[in-house]
PDB file of C-alpha atoms in Angstrom:
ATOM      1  CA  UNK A   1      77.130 119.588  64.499  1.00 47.00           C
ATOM      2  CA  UNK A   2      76.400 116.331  65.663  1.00 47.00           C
ATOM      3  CA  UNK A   3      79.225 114.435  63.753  1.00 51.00           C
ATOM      4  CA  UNK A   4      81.462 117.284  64.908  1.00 49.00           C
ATOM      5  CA  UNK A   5      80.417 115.910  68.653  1.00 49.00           C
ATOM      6  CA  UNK A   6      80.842 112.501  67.909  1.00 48.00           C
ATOM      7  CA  UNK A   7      84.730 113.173  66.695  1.00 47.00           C
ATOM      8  CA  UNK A   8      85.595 115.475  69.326  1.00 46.00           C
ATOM      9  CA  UNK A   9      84.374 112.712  71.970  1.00 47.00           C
ATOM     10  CA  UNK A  10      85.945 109.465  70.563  1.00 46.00           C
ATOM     11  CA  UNK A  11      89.172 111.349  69.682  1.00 46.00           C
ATOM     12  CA  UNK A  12      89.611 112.780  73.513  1.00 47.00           C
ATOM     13  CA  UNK A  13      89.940 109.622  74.961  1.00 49.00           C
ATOM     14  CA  UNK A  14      92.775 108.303  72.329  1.00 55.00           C
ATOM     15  CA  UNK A  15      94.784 111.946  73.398  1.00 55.00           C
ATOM     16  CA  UNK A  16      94.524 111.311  76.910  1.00 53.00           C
ATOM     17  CA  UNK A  17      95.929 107.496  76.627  1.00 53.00           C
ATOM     18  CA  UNK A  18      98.335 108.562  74.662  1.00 55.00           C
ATOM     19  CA  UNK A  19      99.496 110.928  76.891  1.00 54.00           C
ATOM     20  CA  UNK A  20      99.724 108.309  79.738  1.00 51.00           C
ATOM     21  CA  UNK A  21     101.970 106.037  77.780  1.00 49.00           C
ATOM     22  CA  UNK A  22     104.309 108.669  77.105  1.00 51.00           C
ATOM     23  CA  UNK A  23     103.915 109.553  80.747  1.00 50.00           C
ATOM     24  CA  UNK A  24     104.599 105.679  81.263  1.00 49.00           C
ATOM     25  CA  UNK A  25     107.335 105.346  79.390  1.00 53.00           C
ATOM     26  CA  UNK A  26     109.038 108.333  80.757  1.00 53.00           C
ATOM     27  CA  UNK A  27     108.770 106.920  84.124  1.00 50.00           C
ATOM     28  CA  UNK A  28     110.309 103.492  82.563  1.00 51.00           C
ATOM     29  CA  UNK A  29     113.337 105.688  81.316  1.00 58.00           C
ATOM     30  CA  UNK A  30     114.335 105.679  85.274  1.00 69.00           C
ATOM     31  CA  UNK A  31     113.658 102.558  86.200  1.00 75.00           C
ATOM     32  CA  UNK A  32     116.980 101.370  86.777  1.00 79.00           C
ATOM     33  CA  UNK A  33     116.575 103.907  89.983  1.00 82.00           C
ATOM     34  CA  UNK A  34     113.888 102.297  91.120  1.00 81.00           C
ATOM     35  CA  UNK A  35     115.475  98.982  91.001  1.00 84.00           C
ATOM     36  CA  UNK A  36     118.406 100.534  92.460  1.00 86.00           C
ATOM     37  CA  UNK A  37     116.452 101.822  95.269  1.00 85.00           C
ATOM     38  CA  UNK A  38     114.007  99.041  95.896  1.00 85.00           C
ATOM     39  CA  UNK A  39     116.765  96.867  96.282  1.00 88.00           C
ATOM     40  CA  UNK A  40     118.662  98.689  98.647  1.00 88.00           C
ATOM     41  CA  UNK A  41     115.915  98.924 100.840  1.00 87.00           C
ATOM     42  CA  UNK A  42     115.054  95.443 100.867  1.00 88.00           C
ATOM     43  CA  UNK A  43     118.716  94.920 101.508  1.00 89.00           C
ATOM     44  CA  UNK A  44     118.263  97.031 104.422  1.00 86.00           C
ATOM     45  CA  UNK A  45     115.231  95.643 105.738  1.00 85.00           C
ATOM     46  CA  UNK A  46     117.085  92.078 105.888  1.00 89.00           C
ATOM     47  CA  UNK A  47     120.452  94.026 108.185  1.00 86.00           C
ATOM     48  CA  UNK A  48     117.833  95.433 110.508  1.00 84.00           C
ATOM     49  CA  UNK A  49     115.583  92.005 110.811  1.00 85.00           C
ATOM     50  CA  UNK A  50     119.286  90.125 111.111  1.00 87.00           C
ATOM     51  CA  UNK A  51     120.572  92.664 113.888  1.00 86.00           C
ATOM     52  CA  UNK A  52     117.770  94.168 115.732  1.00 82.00           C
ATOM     53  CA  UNK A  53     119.598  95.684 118.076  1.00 82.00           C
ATOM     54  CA  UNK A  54     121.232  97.510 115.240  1.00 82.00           C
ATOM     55  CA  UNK A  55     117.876  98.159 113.650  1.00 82.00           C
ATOM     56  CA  UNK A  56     116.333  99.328 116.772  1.00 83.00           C
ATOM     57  CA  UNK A  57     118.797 102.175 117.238  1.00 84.00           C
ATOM     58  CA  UNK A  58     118.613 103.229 113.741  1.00 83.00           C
ATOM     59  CA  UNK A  59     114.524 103.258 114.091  1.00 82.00           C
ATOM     60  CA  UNK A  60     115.106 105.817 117.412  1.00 84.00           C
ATOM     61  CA  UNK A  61     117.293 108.063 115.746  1.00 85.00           C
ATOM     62  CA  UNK A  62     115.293 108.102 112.857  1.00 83.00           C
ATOM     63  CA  UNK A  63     112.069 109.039 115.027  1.00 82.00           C
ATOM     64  CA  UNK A  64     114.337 111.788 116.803  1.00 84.00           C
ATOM     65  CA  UNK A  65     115.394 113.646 113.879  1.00 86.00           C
ATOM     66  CA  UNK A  66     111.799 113.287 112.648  1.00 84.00           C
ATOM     67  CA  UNK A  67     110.174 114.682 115.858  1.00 82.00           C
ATOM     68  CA  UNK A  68     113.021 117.574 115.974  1.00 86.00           C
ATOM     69  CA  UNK A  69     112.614 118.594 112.537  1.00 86.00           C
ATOM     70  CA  UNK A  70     108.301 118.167 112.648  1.00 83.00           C
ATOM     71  CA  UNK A  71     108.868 120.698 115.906  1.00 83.00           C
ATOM     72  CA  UNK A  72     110.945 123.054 113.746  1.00 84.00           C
ATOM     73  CA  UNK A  73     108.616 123.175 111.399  1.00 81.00           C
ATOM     74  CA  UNK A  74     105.842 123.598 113.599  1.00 80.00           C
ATOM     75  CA  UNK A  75     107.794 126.637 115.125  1.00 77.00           C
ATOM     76  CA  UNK A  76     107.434 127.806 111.603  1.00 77.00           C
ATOM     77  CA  UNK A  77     103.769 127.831 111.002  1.00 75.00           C
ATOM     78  CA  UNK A  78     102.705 128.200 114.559  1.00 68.00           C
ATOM     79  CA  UNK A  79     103.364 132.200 114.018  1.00 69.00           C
ATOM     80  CA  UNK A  80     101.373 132.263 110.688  1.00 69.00           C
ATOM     81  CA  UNK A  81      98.058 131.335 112.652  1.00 62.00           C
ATOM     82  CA  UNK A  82      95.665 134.604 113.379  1.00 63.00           C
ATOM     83  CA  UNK A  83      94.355 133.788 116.550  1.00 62.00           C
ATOM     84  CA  UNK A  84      96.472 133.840 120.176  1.00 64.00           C
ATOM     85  CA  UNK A  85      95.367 130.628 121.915  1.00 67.00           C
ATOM     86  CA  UNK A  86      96.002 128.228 118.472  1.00 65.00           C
ATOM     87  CA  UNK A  87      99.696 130.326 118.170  1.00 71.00           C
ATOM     88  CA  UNK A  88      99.982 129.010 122.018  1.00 75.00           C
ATOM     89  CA  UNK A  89      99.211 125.648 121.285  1.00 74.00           C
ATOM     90  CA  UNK A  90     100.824 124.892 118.358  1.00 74.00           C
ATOM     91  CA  UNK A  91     104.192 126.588 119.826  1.00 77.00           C
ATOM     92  CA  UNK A  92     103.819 124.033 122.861  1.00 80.00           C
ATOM     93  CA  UNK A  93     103.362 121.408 120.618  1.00 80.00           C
ATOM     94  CA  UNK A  94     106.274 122.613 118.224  1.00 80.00           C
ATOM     95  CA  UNK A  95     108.770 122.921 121.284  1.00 84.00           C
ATOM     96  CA  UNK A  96     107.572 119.514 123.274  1.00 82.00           C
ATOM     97  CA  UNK A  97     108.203 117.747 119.470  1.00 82.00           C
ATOM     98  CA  UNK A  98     111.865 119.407 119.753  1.00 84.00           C
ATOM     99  CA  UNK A  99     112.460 118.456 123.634  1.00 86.00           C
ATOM    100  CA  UNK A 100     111.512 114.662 122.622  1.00 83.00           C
ATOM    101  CA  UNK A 101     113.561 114.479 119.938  1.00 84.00           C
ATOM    102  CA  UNK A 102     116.893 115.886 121.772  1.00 87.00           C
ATOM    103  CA  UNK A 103     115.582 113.799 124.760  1.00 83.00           C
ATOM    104  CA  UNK A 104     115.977 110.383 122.498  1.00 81.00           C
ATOM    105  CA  UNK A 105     119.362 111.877 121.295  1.00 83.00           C
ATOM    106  CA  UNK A 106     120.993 112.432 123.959  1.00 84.00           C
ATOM    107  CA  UNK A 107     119.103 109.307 126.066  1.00 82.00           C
ATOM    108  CA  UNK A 108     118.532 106.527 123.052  1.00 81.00           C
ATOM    109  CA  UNK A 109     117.952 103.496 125.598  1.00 80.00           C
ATOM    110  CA  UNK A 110     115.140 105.775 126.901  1.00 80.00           C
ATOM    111  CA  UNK A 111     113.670 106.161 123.426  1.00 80.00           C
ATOM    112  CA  UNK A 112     113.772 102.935 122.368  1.00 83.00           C
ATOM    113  CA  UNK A 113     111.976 101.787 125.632  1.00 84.00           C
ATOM    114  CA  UNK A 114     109.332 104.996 124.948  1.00 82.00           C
ATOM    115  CA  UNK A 115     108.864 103.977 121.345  1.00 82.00           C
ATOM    116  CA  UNK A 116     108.199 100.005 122.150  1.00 84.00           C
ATOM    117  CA  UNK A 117     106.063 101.036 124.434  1.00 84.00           C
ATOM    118  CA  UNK A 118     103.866 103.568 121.640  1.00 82.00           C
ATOM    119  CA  UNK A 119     104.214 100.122 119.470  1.00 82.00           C
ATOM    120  CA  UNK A 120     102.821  97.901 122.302  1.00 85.00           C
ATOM    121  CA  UNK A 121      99.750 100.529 122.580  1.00 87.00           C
ATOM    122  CA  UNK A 122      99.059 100.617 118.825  1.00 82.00           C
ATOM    123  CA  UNK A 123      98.727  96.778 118.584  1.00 83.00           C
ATOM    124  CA  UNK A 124      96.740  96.546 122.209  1.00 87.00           C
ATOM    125  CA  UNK A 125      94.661  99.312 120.589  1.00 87.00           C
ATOM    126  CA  UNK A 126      93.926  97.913 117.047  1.00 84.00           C
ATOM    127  CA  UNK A 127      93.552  94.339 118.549  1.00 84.00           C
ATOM    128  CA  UNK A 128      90.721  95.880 120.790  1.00 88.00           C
ATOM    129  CA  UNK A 129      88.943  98.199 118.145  1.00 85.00           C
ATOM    130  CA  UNK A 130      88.961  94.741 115.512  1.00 83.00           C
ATOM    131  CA  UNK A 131      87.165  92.946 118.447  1.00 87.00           C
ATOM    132  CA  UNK A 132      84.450  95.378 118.932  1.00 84.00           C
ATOM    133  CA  UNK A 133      84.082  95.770 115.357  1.00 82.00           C
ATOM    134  CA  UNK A 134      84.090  91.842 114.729  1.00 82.00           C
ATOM    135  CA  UNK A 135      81.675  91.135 117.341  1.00 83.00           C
ATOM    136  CA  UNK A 136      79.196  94.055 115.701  1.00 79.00           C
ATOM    137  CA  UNK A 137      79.257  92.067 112.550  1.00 78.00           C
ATOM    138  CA  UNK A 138      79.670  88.650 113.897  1.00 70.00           C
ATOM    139  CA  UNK A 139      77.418  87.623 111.341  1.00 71.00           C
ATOM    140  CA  UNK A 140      78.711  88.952 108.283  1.00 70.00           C
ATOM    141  CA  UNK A 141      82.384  87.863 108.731  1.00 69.00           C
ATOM    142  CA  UNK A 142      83.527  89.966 111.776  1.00 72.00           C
ATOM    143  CA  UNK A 143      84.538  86.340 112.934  1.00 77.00           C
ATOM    144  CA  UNK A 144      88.213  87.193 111.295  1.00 79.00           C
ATOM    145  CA  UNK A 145      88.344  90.351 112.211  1.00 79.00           C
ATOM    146  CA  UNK A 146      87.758  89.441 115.781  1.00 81.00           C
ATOM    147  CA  UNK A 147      90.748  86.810 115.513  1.00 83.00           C
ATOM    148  CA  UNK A 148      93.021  89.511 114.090  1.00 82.00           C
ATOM    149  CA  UNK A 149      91.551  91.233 116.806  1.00 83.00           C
ATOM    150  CA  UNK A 150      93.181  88.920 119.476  1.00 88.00           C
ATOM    151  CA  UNK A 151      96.080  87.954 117.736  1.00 85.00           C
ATOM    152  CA  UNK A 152      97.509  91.573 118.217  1.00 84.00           C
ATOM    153  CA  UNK A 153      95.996  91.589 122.034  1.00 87.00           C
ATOM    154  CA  UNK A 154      98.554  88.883 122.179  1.00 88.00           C
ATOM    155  CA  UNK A 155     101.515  89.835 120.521  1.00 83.00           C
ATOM    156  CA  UNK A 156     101.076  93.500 122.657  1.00 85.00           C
ATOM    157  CA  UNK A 157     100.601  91.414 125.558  1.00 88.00           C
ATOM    158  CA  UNK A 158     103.985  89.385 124.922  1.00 84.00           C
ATOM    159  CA  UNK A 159     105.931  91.927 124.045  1.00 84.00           C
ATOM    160  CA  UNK A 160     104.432  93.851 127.244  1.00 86.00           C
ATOM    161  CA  UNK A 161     105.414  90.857 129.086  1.00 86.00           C
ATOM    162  CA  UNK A 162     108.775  90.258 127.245  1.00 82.00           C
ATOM    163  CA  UNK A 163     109.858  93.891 128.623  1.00 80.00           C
ATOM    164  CA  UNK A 164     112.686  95.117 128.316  1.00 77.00           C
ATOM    165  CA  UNK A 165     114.097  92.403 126.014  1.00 80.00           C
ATOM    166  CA  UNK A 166     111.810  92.274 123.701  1.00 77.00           C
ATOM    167  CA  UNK A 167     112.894  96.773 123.185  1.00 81.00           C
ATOM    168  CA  UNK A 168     116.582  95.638 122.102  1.00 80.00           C
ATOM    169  CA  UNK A 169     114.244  94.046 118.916  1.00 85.00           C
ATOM    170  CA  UNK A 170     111.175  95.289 118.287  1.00 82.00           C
ATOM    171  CA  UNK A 171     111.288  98.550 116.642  1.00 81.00           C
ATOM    172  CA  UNK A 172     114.123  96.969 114.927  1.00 84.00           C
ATOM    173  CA  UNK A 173     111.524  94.166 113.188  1.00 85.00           C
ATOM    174  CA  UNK A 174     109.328  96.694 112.184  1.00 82.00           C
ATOM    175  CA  UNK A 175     111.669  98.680 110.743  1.00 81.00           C
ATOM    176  CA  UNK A 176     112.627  96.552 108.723  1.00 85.00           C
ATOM    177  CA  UNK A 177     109.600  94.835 107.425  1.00 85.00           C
ATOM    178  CA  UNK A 178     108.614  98.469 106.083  1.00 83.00           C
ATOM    179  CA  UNK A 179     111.960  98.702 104.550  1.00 85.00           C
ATOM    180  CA  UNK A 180     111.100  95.394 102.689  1.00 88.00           C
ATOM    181  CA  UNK A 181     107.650  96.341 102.277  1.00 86.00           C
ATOM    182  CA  UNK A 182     109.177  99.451 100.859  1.00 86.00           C
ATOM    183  CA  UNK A 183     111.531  97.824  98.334  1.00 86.00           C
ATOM    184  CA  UNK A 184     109.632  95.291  97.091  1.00 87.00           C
ATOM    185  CA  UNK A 185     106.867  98.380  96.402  1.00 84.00           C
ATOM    186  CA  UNK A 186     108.976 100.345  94.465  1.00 82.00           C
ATOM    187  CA  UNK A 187     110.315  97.334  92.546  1.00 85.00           C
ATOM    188  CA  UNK A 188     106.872  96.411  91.784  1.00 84.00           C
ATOM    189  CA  UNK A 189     106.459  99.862  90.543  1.00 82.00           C
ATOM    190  CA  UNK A 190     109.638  99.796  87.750  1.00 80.00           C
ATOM    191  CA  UNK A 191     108.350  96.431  86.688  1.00 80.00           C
ATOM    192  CA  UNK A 192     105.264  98.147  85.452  1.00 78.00           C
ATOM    193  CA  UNK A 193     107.112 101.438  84.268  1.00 71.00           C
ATOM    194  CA  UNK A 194     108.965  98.966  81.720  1.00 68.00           C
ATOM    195  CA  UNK A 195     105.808  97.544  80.963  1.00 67.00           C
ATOM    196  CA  UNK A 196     104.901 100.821  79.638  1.00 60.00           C
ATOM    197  CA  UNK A 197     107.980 101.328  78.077  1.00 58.00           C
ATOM    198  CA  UNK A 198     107.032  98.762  75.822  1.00 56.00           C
ATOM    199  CA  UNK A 199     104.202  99.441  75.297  1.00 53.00           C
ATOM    200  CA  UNK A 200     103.548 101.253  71.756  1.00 49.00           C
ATOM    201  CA  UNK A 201     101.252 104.494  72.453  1.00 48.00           C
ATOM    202  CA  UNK A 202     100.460 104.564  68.449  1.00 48.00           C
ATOM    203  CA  UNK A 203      98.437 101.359  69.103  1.00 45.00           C
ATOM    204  CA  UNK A 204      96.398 103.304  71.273  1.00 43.00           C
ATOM    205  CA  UNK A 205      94.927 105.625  68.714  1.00 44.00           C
TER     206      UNK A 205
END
């Protein structure tokens, strides 16, 4: 019985890294997507950093068609929920989603000032909670987190300041350092799916 055990618990392990180099090198069989992919996006994040402008419009569009299709959805679900006032609710919220999203449609130059100002908030926001956080734990490091802390406090207050220039760019920057951040992810990722690839899973055993 016992040697029984002691097979059955060191051959497990050897089945179930097996099966994640074959899962590994199935995901290396695509790579060439991923490359594909990552690069476009990085490619893309360069355009929208270049042209802003460009960038920015793209960003409100994109948060449009989000907002409309999140409110369609919500439409969806809303009816599947049993009681009256959280069908009420979640309809309201469904339809104002929908109105917001047509609203930056058919008025972009009002969305993109809308949305700079949402990104403003965020970093006066996070710049305020990493202060009161750093200055809780001022002994044990909080020190950076309170300089983080003021470093967004500035750029919010800048780009407050900078208003309404600083809208024909912003959401355009952001954009696309995510697109980069993006990329350069998913290229990341297909470097280590051919690392598997070559990898032998008989070795494992």
């Amino acid at each position: 019985m016992s040697n029984g055990a002691t097979e059955h618990t060191t051959e497990a392990p050897n089945a179930a890294e097996r099966q994640a180099f074959v899962a590994g090198r199935e995901a290396g069989s695509n790579r060439w997507l991923l490359y594909i992919v990552g690069g476009v996006s990085i490619l893309a994040g360069v355009i929208a950093i270049a042209m802003p402008l460009l960038g920015t419009l793209t960003a409100a569009i994109v948060a449009g068609a989000a907002l409309i299709a999140s409110g369609f959805a919500g439409l969806f679900t809303a009816f599947r929920r049993h009681e009256g006032w959280h069908v009420a609710a979640a309809f309201a919220l469904a339809l104002l989603s929908i109105l917001v999203g047509i609203m930056i449609f058919l008025q972009p130059i009002a969305g993109i000032f809308a949305l700079t100002t949402l990104v403003i908030a965020w970093f006066a926001a996070s710049g305020l909670l990493r202060v009161y956080y750093g200055a809780r734990m001022v002994r044990d490091g909080g020190g950076w987190m309170i300089g983080t802390g003021v470093l967004s406090i500035a750029v919010a207050l800048l780009l407050w300041f900078g208003l309404p220039f600083s809208a024909t760019w912003v959401l355009g920057v952001v954009l696309g350092v995510d697109l980069m951040l993006w990329g350069a992810l998913l290229i990341a990722y297909a470097v280590r799916a051919g690392r598997w690839t070559a990898a032998d899973p008989q070795e494992v055993g």
